[in-house]
Coordinates of N, CA and C in Angstrom, one line a residue:
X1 N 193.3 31.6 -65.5 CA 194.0 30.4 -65.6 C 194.7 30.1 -64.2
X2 N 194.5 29.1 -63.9 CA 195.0 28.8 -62.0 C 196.5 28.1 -62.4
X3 N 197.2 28.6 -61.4 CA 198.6 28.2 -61.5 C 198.7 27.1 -60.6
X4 N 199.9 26.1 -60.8 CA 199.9 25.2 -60.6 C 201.2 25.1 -58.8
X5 N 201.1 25.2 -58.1 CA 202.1 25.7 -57.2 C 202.3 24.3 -56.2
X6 N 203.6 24.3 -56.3 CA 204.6 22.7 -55.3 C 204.6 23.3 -53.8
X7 N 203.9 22.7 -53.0 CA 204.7 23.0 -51.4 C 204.9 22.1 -50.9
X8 N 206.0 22.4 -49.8 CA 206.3 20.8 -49.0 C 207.5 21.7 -47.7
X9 N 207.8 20.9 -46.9 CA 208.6 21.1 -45.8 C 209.5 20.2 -46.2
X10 N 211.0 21.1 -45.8 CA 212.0 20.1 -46.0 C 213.1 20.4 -45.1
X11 N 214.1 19.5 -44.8 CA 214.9 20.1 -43.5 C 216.2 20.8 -44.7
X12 N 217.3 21.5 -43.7 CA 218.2 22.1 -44.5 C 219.4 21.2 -45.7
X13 N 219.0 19.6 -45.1 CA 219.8 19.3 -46.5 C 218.8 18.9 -47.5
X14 N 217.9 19.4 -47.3 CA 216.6 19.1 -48.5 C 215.6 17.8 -48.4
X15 N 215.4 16.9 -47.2 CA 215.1 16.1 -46.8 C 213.6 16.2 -47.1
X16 N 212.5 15.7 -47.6 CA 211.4 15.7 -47.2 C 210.5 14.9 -46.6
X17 N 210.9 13.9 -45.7 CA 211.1 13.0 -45.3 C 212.4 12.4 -44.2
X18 N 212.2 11.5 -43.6 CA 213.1 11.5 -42.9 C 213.5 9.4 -43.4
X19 N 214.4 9.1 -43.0 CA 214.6 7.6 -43.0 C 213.6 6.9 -43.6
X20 N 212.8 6.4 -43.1 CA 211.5 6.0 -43.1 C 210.5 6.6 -43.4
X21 N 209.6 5.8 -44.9 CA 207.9 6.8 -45.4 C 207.7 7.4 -44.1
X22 N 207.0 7.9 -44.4 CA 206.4 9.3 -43.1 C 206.9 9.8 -42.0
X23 N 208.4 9.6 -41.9 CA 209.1 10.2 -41.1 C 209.3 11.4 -40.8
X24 N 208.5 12.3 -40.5 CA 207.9 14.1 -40.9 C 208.5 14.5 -39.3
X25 N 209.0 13.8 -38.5 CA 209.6 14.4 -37.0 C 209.8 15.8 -37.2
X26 N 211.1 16.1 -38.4 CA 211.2 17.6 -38.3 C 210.5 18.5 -38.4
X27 N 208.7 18.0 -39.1 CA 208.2 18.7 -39.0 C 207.8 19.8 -37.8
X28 N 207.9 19.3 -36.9 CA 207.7 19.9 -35.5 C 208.9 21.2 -35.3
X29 N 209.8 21.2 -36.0 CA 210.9 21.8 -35.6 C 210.4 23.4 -36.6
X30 N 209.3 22.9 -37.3 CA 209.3 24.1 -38.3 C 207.8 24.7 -37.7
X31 N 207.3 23.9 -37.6 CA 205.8 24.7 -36.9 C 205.4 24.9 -36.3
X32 N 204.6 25.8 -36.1 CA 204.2 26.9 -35.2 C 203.2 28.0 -35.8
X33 N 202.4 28.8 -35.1 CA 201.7 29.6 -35.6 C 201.9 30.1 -36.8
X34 N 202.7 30.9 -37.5 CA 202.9 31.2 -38.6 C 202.8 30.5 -39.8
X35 N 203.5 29.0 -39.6 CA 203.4 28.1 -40.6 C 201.7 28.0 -40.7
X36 N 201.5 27.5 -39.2 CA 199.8 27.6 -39.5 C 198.8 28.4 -40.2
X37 N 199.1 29.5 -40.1 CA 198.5 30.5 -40.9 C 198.9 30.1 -42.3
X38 N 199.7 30.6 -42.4 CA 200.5 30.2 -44.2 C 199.7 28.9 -44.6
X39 N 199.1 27.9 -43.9 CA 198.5 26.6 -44.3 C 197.4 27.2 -44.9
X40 N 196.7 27.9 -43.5 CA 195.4 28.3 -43.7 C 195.0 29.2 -45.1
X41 N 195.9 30.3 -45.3 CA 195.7 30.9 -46.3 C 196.3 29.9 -47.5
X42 N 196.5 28.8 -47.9 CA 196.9 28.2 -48.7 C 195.6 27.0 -49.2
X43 N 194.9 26.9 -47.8 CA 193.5 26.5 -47.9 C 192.2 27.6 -48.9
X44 N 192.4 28.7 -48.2 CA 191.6 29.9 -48.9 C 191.9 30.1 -50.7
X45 N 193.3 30.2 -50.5 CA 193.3 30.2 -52.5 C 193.2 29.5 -53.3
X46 N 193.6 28.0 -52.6 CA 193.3 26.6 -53.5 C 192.2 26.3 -54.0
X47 N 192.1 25.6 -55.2 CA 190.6 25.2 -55.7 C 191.0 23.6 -55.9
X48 N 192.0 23.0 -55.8 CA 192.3 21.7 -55.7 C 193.6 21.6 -55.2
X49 N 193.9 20.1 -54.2 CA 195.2 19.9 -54.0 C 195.5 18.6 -55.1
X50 N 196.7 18.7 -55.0 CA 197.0 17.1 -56.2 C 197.9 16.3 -55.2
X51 N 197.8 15.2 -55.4 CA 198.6 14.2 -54.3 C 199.2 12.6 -55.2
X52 N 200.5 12.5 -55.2 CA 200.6 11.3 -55.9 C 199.8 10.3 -55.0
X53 N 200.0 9.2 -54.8 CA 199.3 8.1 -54.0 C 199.6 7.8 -52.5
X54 N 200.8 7.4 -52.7 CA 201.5 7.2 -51.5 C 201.2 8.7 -50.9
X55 N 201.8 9.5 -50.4 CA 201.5 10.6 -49.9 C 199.5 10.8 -49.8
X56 N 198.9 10.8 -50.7 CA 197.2 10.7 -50.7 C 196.9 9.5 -49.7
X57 N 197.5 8.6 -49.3 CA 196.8 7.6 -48.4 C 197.6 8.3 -47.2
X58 N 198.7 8.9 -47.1 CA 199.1 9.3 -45.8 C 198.3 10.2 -45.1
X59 N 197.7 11.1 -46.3 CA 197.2 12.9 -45.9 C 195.4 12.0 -45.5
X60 N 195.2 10.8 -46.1 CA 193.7 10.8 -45.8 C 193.2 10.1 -44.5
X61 N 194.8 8.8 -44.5 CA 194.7 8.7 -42.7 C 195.0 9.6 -42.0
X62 N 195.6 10.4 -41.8 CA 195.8 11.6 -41.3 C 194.1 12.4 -41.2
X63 N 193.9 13.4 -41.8 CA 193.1 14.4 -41.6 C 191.5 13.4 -41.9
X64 N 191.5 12.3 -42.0 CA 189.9 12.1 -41.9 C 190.2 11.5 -40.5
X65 N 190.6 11.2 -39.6 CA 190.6 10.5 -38.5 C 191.2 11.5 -37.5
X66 N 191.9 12.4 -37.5 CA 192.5 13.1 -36.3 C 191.4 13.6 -35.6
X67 N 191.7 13.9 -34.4 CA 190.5 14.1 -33.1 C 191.8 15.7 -32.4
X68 N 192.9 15.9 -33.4 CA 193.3 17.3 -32.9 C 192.7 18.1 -33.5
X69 N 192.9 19.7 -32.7 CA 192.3 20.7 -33.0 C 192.8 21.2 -34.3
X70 N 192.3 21.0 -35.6 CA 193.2 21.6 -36.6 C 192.5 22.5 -36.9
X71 N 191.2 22.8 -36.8 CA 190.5 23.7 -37.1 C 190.3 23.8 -38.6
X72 N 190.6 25.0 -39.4 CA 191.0 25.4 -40.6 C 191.7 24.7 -41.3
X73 N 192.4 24.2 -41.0 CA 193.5 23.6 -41.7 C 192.4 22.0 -42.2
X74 N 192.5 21.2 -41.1 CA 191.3 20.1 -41.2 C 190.3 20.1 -42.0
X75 N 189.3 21.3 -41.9 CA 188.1 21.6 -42.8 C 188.7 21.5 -44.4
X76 N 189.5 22.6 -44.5 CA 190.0 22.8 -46.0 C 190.5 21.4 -46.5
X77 N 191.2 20.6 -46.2 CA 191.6 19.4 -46.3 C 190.5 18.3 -46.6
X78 N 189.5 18.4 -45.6 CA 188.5 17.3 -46.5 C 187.7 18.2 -47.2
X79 N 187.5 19.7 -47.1 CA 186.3 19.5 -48.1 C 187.0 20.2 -49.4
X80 N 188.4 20.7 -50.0 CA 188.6 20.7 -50.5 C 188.3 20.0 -51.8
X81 N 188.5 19.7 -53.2 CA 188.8 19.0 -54.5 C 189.9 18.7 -53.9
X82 N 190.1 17.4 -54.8 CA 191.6 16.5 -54.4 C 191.4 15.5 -55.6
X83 N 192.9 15.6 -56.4 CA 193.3 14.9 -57.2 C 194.2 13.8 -56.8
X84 N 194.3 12.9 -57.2 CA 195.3 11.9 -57.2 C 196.0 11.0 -58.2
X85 N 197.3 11.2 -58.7 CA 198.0 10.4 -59.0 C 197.8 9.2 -58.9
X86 N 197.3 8.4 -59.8 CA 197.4 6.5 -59.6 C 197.4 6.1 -60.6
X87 N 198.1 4.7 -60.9 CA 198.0 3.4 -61.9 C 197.4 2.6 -61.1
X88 N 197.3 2.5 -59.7 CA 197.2 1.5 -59.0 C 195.2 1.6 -58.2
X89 N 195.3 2.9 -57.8 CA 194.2 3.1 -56.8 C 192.8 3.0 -58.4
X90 N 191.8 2.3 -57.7 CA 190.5 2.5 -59.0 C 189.7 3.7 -58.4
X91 N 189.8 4.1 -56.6 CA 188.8 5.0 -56.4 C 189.1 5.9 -55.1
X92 N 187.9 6.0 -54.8 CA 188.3 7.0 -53.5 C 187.2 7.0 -52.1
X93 N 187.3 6.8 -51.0 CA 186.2 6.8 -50.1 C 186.2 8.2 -49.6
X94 N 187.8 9.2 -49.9 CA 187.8 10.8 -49.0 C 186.8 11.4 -49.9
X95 N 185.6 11.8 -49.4 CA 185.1 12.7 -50.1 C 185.6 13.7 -51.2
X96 N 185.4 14.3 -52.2 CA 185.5 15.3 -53.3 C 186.9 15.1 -53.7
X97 N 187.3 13.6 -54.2 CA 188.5 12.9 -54.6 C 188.2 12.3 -55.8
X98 N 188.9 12.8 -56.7 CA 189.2 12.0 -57.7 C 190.9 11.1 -58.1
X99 N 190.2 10.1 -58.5 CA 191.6 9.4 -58.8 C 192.3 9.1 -60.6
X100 N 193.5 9.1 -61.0 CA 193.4 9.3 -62.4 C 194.8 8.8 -62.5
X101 N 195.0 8.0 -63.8 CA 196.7 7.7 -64.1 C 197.2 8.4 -65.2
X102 N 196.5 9.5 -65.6 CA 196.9 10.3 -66.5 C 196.3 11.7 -65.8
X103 N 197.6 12.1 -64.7 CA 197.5 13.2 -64.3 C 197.8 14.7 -64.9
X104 N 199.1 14.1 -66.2 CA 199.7 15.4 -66.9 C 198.1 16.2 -67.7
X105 N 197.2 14.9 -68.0 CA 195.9 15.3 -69.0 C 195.4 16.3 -68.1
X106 N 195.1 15.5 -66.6 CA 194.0 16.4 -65.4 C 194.7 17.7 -65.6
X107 N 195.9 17.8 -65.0 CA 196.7 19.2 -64.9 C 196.5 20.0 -66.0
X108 N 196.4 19.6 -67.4 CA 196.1 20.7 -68.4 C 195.1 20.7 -68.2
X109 N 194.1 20.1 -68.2 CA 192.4 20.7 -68.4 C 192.2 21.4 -67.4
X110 N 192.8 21.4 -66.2 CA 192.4 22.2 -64.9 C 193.1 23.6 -65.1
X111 N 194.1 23.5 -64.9 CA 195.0 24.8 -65.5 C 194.3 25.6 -66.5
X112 N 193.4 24.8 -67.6 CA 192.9 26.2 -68.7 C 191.8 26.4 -67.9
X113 N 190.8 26.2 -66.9 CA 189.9 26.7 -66.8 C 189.8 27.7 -65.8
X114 N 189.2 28.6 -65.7 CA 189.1 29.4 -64.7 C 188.9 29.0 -63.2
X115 N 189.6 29.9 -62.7 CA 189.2 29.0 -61.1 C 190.7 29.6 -59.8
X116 N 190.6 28.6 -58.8 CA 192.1 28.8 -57.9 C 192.7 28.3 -58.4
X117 N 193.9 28.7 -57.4 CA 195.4 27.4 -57.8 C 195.1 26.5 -57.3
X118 N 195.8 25.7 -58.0 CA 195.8 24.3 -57.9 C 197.4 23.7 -56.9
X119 N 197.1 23.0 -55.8 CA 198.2 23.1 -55.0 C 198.8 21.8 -54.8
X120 N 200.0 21.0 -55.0 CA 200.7 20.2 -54.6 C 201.4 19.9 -54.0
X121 N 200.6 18.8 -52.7 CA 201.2 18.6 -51.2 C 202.0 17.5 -51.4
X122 N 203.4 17.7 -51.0 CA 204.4 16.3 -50.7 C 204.7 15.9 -52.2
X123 N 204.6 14.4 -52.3 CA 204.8 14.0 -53.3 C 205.5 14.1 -54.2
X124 N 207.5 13.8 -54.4 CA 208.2 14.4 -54.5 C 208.4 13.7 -56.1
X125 N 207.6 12.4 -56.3 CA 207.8 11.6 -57.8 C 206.6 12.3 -58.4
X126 N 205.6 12.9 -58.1 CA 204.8 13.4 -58.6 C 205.3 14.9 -59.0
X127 N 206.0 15.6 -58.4 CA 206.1 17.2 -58.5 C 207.8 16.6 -59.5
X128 N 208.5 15.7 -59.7 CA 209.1 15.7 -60.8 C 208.5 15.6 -62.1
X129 N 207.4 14.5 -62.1 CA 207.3 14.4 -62.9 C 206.3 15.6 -64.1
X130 N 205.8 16.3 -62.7 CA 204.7 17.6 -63.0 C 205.9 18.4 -63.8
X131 N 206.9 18.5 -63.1 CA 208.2 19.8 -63.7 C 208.9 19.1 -64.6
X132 N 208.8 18.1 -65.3 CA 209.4 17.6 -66.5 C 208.2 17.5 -67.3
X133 N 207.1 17.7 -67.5 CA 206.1 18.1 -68.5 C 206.1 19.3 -68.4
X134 N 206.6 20.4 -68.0 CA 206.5 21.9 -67.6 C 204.9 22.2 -67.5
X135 N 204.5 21.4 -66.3 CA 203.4 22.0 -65.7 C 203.1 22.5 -64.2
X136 N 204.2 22.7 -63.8 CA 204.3 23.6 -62.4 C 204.8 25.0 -62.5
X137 N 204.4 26.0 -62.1 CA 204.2 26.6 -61.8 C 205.3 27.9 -61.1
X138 N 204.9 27.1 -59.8 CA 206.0 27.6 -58.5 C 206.1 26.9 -57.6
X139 N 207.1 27.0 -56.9 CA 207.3 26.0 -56.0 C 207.6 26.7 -54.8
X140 N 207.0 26.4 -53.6 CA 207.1 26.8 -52.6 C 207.5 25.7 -51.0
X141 N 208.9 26.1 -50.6 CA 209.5 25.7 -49.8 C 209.4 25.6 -48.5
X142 N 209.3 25.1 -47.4 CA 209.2 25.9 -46.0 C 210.8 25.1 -45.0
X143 N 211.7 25.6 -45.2 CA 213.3 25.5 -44.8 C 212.9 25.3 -43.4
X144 N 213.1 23.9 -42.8 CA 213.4 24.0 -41.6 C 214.2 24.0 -40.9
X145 N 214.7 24.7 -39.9 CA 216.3 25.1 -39.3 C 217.0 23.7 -38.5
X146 N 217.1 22.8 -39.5 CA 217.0 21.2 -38.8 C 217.8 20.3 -39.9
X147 N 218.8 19.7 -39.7 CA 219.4 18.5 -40.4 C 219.4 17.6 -39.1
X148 N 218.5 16.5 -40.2 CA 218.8 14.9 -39.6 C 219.4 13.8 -40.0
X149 N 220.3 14.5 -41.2 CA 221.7 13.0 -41.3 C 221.5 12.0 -42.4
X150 N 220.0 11.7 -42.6 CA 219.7 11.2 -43.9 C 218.2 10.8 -44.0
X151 N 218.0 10.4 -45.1 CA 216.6 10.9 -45.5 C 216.0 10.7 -47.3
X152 N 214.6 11.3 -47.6 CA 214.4 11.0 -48.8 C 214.6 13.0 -49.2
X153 N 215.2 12.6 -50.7 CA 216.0 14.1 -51.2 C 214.6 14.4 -52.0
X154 N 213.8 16.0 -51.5 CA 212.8 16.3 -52.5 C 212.9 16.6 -53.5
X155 N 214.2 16.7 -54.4 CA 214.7 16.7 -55.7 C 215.2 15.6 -55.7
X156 N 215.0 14.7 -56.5 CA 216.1 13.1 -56.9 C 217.4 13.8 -56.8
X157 N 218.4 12.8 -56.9 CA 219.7 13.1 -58.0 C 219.3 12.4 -58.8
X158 N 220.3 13.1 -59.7 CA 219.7 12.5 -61.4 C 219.1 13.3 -62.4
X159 N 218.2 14.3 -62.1 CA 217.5 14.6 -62.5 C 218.1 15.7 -63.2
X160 N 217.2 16.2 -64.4 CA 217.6 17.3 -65.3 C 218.0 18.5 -64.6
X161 N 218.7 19.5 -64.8 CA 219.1 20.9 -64.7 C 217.7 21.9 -64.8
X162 N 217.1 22.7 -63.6 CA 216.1 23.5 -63.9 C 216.6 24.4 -63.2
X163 N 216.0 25.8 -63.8 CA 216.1 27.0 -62.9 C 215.2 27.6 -62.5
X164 N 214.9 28.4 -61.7 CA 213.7 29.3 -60.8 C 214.1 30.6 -60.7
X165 N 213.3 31.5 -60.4 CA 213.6 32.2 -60.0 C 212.7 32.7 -58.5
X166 N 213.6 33.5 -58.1 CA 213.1 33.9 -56.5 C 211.8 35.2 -56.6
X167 N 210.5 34.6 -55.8 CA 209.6 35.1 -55.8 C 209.8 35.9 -54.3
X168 N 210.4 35.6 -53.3 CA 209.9 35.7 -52.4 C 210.6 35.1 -51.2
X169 N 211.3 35.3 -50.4 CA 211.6 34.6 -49.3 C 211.8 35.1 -47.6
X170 N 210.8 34.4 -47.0 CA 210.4 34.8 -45.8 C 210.6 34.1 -44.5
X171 N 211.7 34.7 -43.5 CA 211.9 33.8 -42.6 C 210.8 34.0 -41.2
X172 N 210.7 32.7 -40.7 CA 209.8 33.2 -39.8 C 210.6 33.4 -38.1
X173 N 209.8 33.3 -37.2 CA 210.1 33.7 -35.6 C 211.2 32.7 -35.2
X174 N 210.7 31.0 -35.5 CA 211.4 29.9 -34.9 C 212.8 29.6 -35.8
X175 N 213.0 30.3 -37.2 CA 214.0 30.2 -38.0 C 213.9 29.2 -39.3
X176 N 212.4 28.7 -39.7 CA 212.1 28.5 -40.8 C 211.7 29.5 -41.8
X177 N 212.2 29.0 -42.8 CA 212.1 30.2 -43.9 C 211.9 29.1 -45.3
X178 N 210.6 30.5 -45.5 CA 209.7 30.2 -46.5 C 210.5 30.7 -47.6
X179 N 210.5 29.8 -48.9 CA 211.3 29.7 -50.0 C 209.9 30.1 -51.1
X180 N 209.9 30.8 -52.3 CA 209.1 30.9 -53.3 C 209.5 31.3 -54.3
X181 N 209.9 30.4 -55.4 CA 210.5 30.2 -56.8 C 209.2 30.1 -57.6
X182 N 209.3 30.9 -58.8 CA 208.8 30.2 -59.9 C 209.6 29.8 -61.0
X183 N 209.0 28.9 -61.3 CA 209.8 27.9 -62.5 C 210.3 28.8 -63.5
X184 N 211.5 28.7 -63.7 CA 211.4 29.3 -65.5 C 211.8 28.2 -66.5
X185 N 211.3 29.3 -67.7 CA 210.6 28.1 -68.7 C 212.2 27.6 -69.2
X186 N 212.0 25.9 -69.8 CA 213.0 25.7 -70.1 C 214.0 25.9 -71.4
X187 N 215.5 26.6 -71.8 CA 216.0 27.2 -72.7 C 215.6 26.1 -74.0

């Protein structure tokens, strides 16, 4: 059964985002080799990523058009499976994409069958809504040593009371540190 696992970069007030959609600046403050790696082996275990929409059109202008060296990272990315969250989108031009408005259904049917994890990049209305049907997994953090003042919060306020517990936490060279919770089930 492939487990369902959240990643994303966020700065230390929990930002995943900055001011403005795709305001990912901090990202730079967190990576570096290591993160890279950590991508790359996140590429190797996956057998799908899931992407709400918004974030899915950012990741596809992004990695179908870059002319940087991503190597590993790039390959896994298009030729991966990729799901997407939509009411709105009918299809898909990225290769081995499917699109669907009934993602809680995709996530169970994929989850019972044998295979990788199934991994969830970004998408912070999508990975609530995943963890209010209790179909995540674990969630994995990458803490960047960086506050920028304001921003979009990758947990809402508002939202229900959940707890995790700590799988794992690894700080790297530049002073980001890797967070790994899994979900626990709800009382």
């Amino acid at each position: 059964m492939a487990k369902v696992i959240v990643w994303n970069l966020v700065t230390l007030e929990g930002f995943f985002e900055g001011k403005e959609k795709w305001d990912l600046g901090f990202h730079n403050d967190a990576w570096g080799e290591e993160l890279s790696a950590l991508s790359n082996e996140f590429g190797r275990k996956a057998g799908l990523l899931v992407f709400g929409r918004v974030t899915y059109e950012g990741m596809k202008a992004y990695w179908t058009t870059t002319t940087e060296e991503e190597g590993e990272t790039k390959a896994f990315m298009n030729a991966l499976p990729k799901l997407v969250a939509s009411r709105s989108l009918t299809g898909s031009d990225w290769n081995n994409t499917t699109v669907t408005a009934d993602i809680a259904g995709e996530i169970i049917s994929r989850k019972a069958a044998p295979g990788k994890d199934i991994y969830v990049f970004g998408s912070a209305e999508l990975t609530e809504s995943l963890l209010a049907a209790g179909l995540v997994d674990e969630i994995m953090l990458a803490v960047a040593p960086v506050t920028i003042g304001q921003g979009t919060p990758f947990f809402k306020p508002g939202t229900e009371k959940r707890s995790f517990a700590l799988i794992a936490a690894r700080p790297l060279k530049n002073g980001t540190v890797i967070l790994h919770y899994g979900v626990k089930a709800a009382a």
